[in-house]
């Protein structure tokens, strides 16, 4: 057996907001017809929340369910539970066209927390992050600087960002640089 | 800056989140077709100065393809519509005609 290790264990940077690597997080991608009642029931039973509306994220007891595309949801759970989530989904969706994959180890998760969190991301992503436009409950797939990423708010001034593990160091570096003292824009 | 609304996820995405896919509504000529038709399908493009129908992919977002009607001169966007559309929707054609009386769908 092997021990799973996250991409940048303990990575932490303090500035206008803190940027820290969240450690191991379980993530399961489910591709299926999201309007199918059988799929909705399986997601509810396995993930603990209903399928979110367009571009939304539903917080579940053990994680979250995020709308990624018209035919795709991401189930966030604990790292140890992810293989079980895949097995449960496959069992419940036997005979229904679907694809459930454990993508936990292909990803890295960062937490950005602090009063400058909105600004740090707004400097990197082409997204309107004004409090009037972006609030908890919404998930945004976009890019930060040059890499694909998705983020959502976990509270006031707190974001959770998911990106590919292969670009973990780059993503951490641009986030940390964006948060550097002296770089505040104070627009929001 | 070109800003298009993705009909698949409803976002107004800016150009840097999108990947261009060239001219839309091409008729495919595959195996068994005439060489001239195949060449035309591969290489011949209208490349108009003015109203243009294009394919775009929301590459950094939902990852889905969609189609857009825009003007290549002014960058005015007339509308976006699903990729599963074989010809420009009437609604968009009417919108273009209202703004460009000389233009017609050829």
CSV table of C-alpha atoms in Angstrom, one decimal:
chain,number,residue,atom,x,y,z
A,1,UNK,CA,0.0,0.0,0.0
A,2,UNK,CA,1.0,3.6,-0.3
A,3,UNK,CA,0.3,6.7,1.6
A,4,UNK,CA,-1.4,9.5,-0.3
A,5,UNK,CA,0.3,12.8,-0.1
A,6,UNK,CA,-1.1,16.1,-1.2
A,7,UNK,CA,0.8,18.2,-3.8
A,8,UNK,CA,2.3,20.8,-1.5
A,9,UNK,CA,1.9,19.7,2.1
A,10,UNK,CA,1.8,22.6,4.5
A,11,UNK,CA,2.3,25.3,1.8
A,12,UNK,CA,1.3,28.5,3.5
A,13,UNK,CA,1.7,32.2,2.6
A,14,UNK,CA,0.4,35.2,4.5
A,15,UNK,CA,-0.3,38.6,3.0
A,16,UNK,CA,-3.5,40.5,2.2
A,17,UNK,CA,-5.1,37.1,2.8
A,18,UNK,CA,-3.6,33.7,3.7
A,19,UNK,CA,-3.1,31.1,1.0
A,20,UNK,CA,-2.8,27.6,2.3
A,21,UNK,CA,-2.9,24.2,0.7
A,22,UNK,CA,-6.0,22.3,2.1
A,23,UNK,CA,-4.3,18.9,2.2
A,24,UNK,CA,-6.0,15.8,0.9
A,25,UNK,CA,-9.6,16.4,-0.4
A,26,UNK,CA,-11.7,13.7,-2.0
A,27,UNK,CA,-13.3,14.6,-5.4
A,28,UNK,CA,-15.4,12.5,-7.7
A,29,UNK,CA,-16.4,13.6,-11.1
A,30,UNK,CA,-19.8,12.3,-12.3
A,31,UNK,CA,-20.8,12.7,-15.9
A,32,UNK,CA,-24.4,11.8,-16.6
A,33,UNK,CA,-27.7,13.2,-17.7
A,34,UNK,CA,-28.3,15.5,-14.8
A,35,UNK,CA,-32.0,15.8,-15.6
A,36,UNK,CA,-32.5,12.1,-15.1
A,37,UNK,CA,-34.3,11.4,-11.8
A,38,UNK,CA,-32.3,8.2,-11.2
A,39,UNK,CA,-29.1,10.3,-11.4
A,40,UNK,CA,-30.5,12.9,-9.1
A,41,UNK,CA,-31.5,10.3,-6.6
A,42,UNK,CA,-28.1,8.6,-6.7
A,43,UNK,CA,-26.3,11.9,-6.2
A,44,UNK,CA,-28.5,12.7,-3.3
A,45,UNK,CA,-28.1,9.3,-1.6
A,46,UNK,CA,-24.3,9.2,-2.1
A,47,UNK,CA,-23.3,12.8,-1.9
A,48,UNK,CA,-25.8,14.0,0.7
A,49,UNK,CA,-27.2,17.0,-1.3
A,50,UNK,CA,-29.4,17.6,-4.3
A,51,UNK,CA,-27.9,18.4,-7.7
A,52,UNK,CA,-27.2,22.1,-7.7
A,53,UNK,CA,-28.6,24.5,-10.2
A,54,UNK,CA,-26.5,26.0,-13.0
A,55,UNK,CA,-23.1,27.2,-11.8
A,56,UNK,CA,-24.1,26.5,-8.1
A,57,UNK,CA,-22.6,24.5,-5.3
A,58,UNK,CA,-24.6,22.7,-2.7
A,59,UNK,CA,-22.9,22.2,0.7
A,60,UNK,CA,-23.4,18.6,1.9
A,61,UNK,CA,-22.9,17.1,5.4
A,62,UNK,CA,-19.6,15.4,4.2
A,63,UNK,CA,-18.5,17.9,1.6
A,64,UNK,CA,-20.3,19.5,-1.4
A,65,UNK,CA,-21.8,18.9,-4.8
A,66,UNK,CA,-20.8,21.3,-7.5
A,67,UNK,CA,-22.3,22.0,-10.9
A,68,UNK,CA,-19.4,21.8,-13.4
A,69,UNK,CA,-21.1,21.6,-16.8
A,70,UNK,CA,-24.6,20.7,-18.1
A,71,UNK,CA,-23.7,17.0,-17.9
A,72,UNK,CA,-21.2,17.0,-15.0
A,73,UNK,CA,-21.1,17.4,-11.3
A,74,UNK,CA,-18.2,17.3,-8.9
A,75,UNK,CA,-18.8,15.5,-5.6
A,76,UNK,CA,-16.4,16.8,-2.9
A,77,UNK,CA,-15.9,14.4,0.1
A,78,UNK,CA,-13.2,13.2,2.4
A,79,UNK,CA,-10.2,11.7,0.6
A,80,UNK,CA,-10.7,8.3,2.2
A,81,UNK,CA,-14.4,8.2,1.1
A,82,UNK,CA,-13.8,8.9,-2.6
A,83,UNK,CA,-13.3,5.3,-3.8
A,84,UNK,CA,-16.5,4.3,-1.9
A,85,UNK,CA,-18.4,7.2,-3.5
A,86,UNK,CA,-17.4,5.9,-6.9
A,87,UNK,CA,-18.4,2.4,-6.1
A,88,UNK,CA,-21.8,3.5,-4.6
A,89,UNK,CA,-22.5,5.7,-7.7
A,90,UNK,CA,-21.6,2.9,-10.0
A,91,UNK,CA,-23.9,0.5,-8.1
A,92,UNK,CA,-26.8,2.9,-8.0
A,93,UNK,CA,-26.5,3.9,-11.7
A,94,UNK,CA,-26.1,0.4,-13.1
A,95,UNK,CA,-27.8,0.4,-16.5
A,96,UNK,CA,-27.8,4.2,-16.7
A,97,UNK,CA,-25.3,5.9,-19.0
A,98,UNK,CA,-22.8,7.5,-16.7
A,99,UNK,CA,-19.1,7.9,-15.7
A,100,UNK,CA,-17.9,8.3,-12.2
A,101,UNK,CA,-14.2,8.8,-11.6
A,102,UNK,CA,-12.1,9.5,-8.5
A,103,UNK,CA,-10.1,12.5,-9.4
A,104,UNK,CA,-8.9,13.4,-5.9
A,105,UNK,CA,-5.2,12.8,-6.6
A,106,UNK,CA,-5.3,14.7,-9.9
A,107,UNK,CA,-6.1,17.9,-8.1
A,108,UNK,CA,-4.8,20.3,-5.5
A,109,UNK,CA,-7.0,22.4,-3.2
A,110,UNK,CA,-6.1,25.8,-1.8
A,111,UNK,CA,-7.9,27.9,0.8
A,112,UNK,CA,-7.7,31.7,0.5
A,113,UNK,CA,-8.9,33.4,3.6
A,114,UNK,CA,-8.9,37.0,4.8
A,115,UNK,CA,-10.2,40.4,4.0
A,116,UNK,CA,-8.2,40.6,0.7
A,117,UNK,CA,-9.4,37.2,-0.6
A,118,UNK,CA,-11.8,38.6,-3.2
A,119,UNK,CA,-9.1,41.0,-4.5
A,120,UNK,CA,-6.4,38.3,-4.7
A,121,UNK,CA,-8.6,36.2,-7.0
A,122,UNK,CA,-9.9,39.2,-8.9
A,123,UNK,CA,-6.4,40.0,-9.9
A,124,UNK,CA,-5.9,36.6,-11.4
A,125,UNK,CA,-9.2,35.6,-12.9
A,126,UNK,CA,-11.4,37.3,-15.5
A,127,UNK,CA,-14.4,37.2,-13.1
A,128,UNK,CA,-16.4,39.9,-11.5
A,129,UNK,CA,-15.8,39.2,-7.8
A,130,UNK,CA,-17.7,42.2,-6.4
A,131,UNK,CA,-19.9,41.2,-3.4
A,132,UNK,CA,-22.9,42.2,-5.5
A,133,UNK,CA,-22.0,39.7,-8.2
A,134,UNK,CA,-20.3,36.7,-6.5
A,135,UNK,CA,-21.6,35.2,-3.3
A,136,UNK,CA,-21.3,31.9,-1.4
A,137,UNK,CA,-23.3,29.2,-3.2
A,138,UNK,CA,-21.8,29.9,-6.6
A,139,UNK,CA,-19.0,27.9,-8.2
A,140,UNK,CA,-16.9,29.5,-11.0
A,141,UNK,CA,-14.8,27.6,-13.4
A,142,UNK,CA,-12.3,29.9,-14.9
A,143,UNK,CA,-8.6,30.4,-15.1
A,144,UNK,CA,-6.2,31.9,-12.6
A,145,UNK,CA,-3.4,33.6,-14.6
A,146,UNK,CA,-2.6,30.8,-17.1
A,147,UNK,CA,-4.1,27.7,-15.5
A,148,UNK,CA,-7.6,26.3,-15.3
A,149,UNK,CA,-9.2,26.5,-11.9
A,150,UNK,CA,-12.6,26.4,-10.1
A,151,UNK,CA,-13.4,28.2,-6.9
A,152,UNK,CA,-16.3,28.9,-4.6
A,153,UNK,CA,-16.8,30.8,-1.4
A,154,UNK,CA,-16.8,28.9,1.9
A,155,UNK,CA,-17.8,32.0,4.0
A,156,UNK,CA,-17.3,35.7,4.0
A,157,UNK,CA,-13.8,36.5,2.6
A,158,UNK,CA,-13.0,32.8,2.3
A,159,UNK,CA,-12.5,30.9,-0.9
A,160,UNK,CA,-11.7,27.3,-1.8
A,161,UNK,CA,-9.9,26.9,-5.1
A,162,UNK,CA,-9.4,23.6,-7.0
A,163,UNK,CA,-6.9,23.3,-9.8
A,164,UNK,CA,-4.7,20.5,-11.3
A,165,UNK,CA,-2.0,18.9,-9.3
A,166,UNK,CA,0.5,19.3,-12.1
A,167,UNK,CA,0.3,23.1,-11.8
A,168,UNK,CA,0.1,23.2,-8.0
A,169,UNK,CA,3.4,25.1,-7.4
A,170,UNK,CA,2.5,27.6,-10.1
A,171,UNK,CA,-1.0,28.1,-8.7
A,172,UNK,CA,0.4,28.6,-5.2
A,173,UNK,CA,3.0,31.0,-6.4
A,174,UNK,CA,0.6,33.2,-8.3
A,175,UNK,CA,-1.8,33.3,-5.4
A,176,UNK,CA,0.9,34.1,-2.9
A,177,UNK,CA,2.3,36.8,-5.2
A,178,UNK,CA,-1.1,38.3,-5.7
A,179,UNK,CA,-1.5,38.4,-1.9
A,180,UNK,CA,1.8,40.1,-1.3
A,181,UNK,CA,1.7,43.2,1.0
A,182,UNK,CA,1.9,46.3,-1.1
A,183,UNK,CA,-0.2,44.9,-3.9
A,184,UNK,CA,-3.6,45.8,-2.4
A,185,UNK,CA,-6.0,47.5,-4.8
A,186,UNK,CA,-8.8,48.0,-2.3
A,187,UNK,CA,-11.4,48.2,-5.0
A,188,UNK,CA,-14.1,46.1,-3.3
B,1,UNK,CA,-12.2,42.5,-25.7
B,2,UNK,CA,-14.7,40.0,-27.1
B,3,UNK,CA,-17.3,38.9,-24.5
B,4,UNK,CA,-19.6,36.1,-25.4
B,5,UNK,CA,-22.4,34.5,-23.4
B,6,UNK,CA,-22.1,30.7,-23.2
B,7,UNK,CA,-25.5,29.2,-23.8
B,8,UNK,CA,-24.4,26.1,-21.9
B,9,UNK,CA,-23.7,27.6,-18.6
B,10,UNK,CA,-25.1,31.1,-19.0
B,11,UNK,CA,-21.9,32.9,-18.2
B,12,UNK,CA,-20.7,36.0,-19.9
B,13,UNK,CA,-17.1,34.8,-20.6
B,14,UNK,CA,-14.4,37.0,-21.9
B,15,UNK,CA,-12.2,36.0,-24.8
B,16,UNK,CA,-9.3,34.6,-22.7
B,17,UNK,CA,-11.6,32.0,-21.2
B,18,UNK,CA,-12.7,30.8,-24.7
B,19,UNK,CA,-11.0,28.8,-27.5
B,20,UNK,CA,-11.9,29.7,-31.1
B,21,UNK,CA,-13.1,26.9,-33.4
B,22,UNK,CA,-13.3,28.7,-36.7
B,23,UNK,CA,-16.3,29.0,-39.1
B,24,UNK,CA,-19.6,27.4,-38.1
B,25,UNK,CA,-22.2,25.6,-40.1
B,26,UNK,CA,-19.7,23.8,-42.4
B,27,UNK,CA,-21.0,20.9,-44.4
B,28,UNK,CA,-18.8,17.9,-43.8
B,29,UNK,CA,-17.5,15.9,-46.7
B,30,UNK,CA,-16.0,12.7,-45.5
B,31,UNK,CA,-14.6,9.4,-46.9
B,32,UNK,CA,-16.0,8.7,-50.4
B,33,UNK,CA,-16.7,12.3,-51.3
B,34,UNK,CA,-15.2,14.1,-54.3
B,35,UNK,CA,-11.7,15.5,-53.8
B,36,UNK,CA,-12.9,19.0,-54.6
B,37,UNK,CA,-15.6,18.8,-52.0
B,38,UNK,CA,-13.2,17.4,-49.4
B,39,UNK,CA,-10.7,20.1,-50.1
B,40,UNK,CA,-13.4,22.7,-49.8
B,41,UNK,CA,-14.5,21.3,-46.5
B,42,UNK,CA,-11.0,21.3,-45.2
B,43,UNK,CA,-9.6,24.5,-46.5
B,44,UNK,CA,-12.2,26.9,-48.1
B,45,UNK,CA,-13.5,29.4,-45.6
B,46,UNK,CA,-15.7,32.5,-46.3
B,47,UNK,CA,-13.6,34.7,-44.0
B,48,UNK,CA,-16.0,37.6,-44.5
B,49,UNK,CA,-15.4,41.2,-43.5
B,50,UNK,CA,-18.6,41.7,-41.5
B,51,UNK,CA,-21.2,39.2,-40.2
B,52,UNK,CA,-19.6,35.9,-39.3
B,53,UNK,CA,-20.9,32.7,-37.7
B,54,UNK,CA,-18.3,31.0,-35.5
B,55,UNK,CA,-17.7,28.1,-33.3
B,56,UNK,CA,-16.3,28.7,-29.8
B,57,UNK,CA,-15.5,26.5,-26.9
B,58,UNK,CA,-15.8,27.6,-23.3
B,59,UNK,CA,-12.4,26.1,-22.7
B,60,UNK,CA,-11.8,27.4,-19.2
B,61,UNK,CA,-15.4,27.1,-18.1
B,62,UNK,CA,-17.9,24.3,-18.7
B,63,UNK,CA,-15.8,23.0,-21.6
B,64,UNK,CA,-18.7,22.9,-24.1
B,65,UNK,CA,-18.9,24.1,-27.6
B,66,UNK,CA,-21.3,26.8,-28.7
B,67,UNK,CA,-21.9,29.0,-31.8
B,68,UNK,CA,-21.8,32.8,-32.0
B,69,UNK,CA,-22.8,35.4,-34.6
B,70,UNK,CA,-20.6,38.5,-34.6
B,71,UNK,CA,-19.2,41.2,-36.8
B,72,UNK,CA,-15.6,40.8,-37.6
B,73,UNK,CA,-15.2,44.5,-38.2
B,74,UNK,CA,-16.8,46.0,-35.2
B,75,UNK,CA,-16.7,42.9,-32.9
B,76,UNK,CA,-20.4,43.5,-32.3
B,77,UNK,CA,-22.0,40.3,-31.0
B,78,UNK,CA,-25.4,39.5,-32.4
B,79,UNK,CA,-26.0,36.4,-30.2
B,80,UNK,CA,-24.8,33.0,-29.2
B,81,UNK,CA,-26.7,29.7,-29.6
B,82,UNK,CA,-26.2,26.0,-28.9
B,83,UNK,CA,-23.7,24.0,-31.0
B,84,UNK,CA,-26.5,21.5,-31.9
B,85,UNK,CA,-27.9,23.9,-34.5
B,86,UNK,CA,-27.4,23.2,-38.1
B,87,UNK,CA,-28.2,26.7,-39.4
B,88,UNK,CA,-28.4,30.2,-37.8
B,89,UNK,CA,-31.6,30.5,-35.8
B,90,UNK,CA,-34.2,32.8,-37.3
B,91,UNK,CA,-34.2,35.0,-34.2
B,92,UNK,CA,-30.5,35.8,-34.7
B,93,UNK,CA,-30.8,36.2,-38.5
B,94,UNK,CA,-33.6,38.8,-37.9
B,95,UNK,CA,-31.5,40.6,-35.3
B,96,UNK,CA,-28.6,40.9,-37.8
B,97,UNK,CA,-30.9,42.0,-40.6
B,98,UNK,CA,-32.3,44.7,-38.4
B,99,UNK,CA,-28.8,46.1,-37.8
B,100,UNK,CA,-27.3,45.3,-41.2
B,101,UNK,CA,-30.0,45.9,-43.8
B,102,UNK,CA,-27.6,45.1,-46.6
B,103,UNK,CA,-26.7,41.7,-45.2
B,104,UNK,CA,-28.3,38.5,-46.2
B,105,UNK,CA,-27.7,34.9,-45.2
B,106,UNK,CA,-26.0,33.3,-48.3
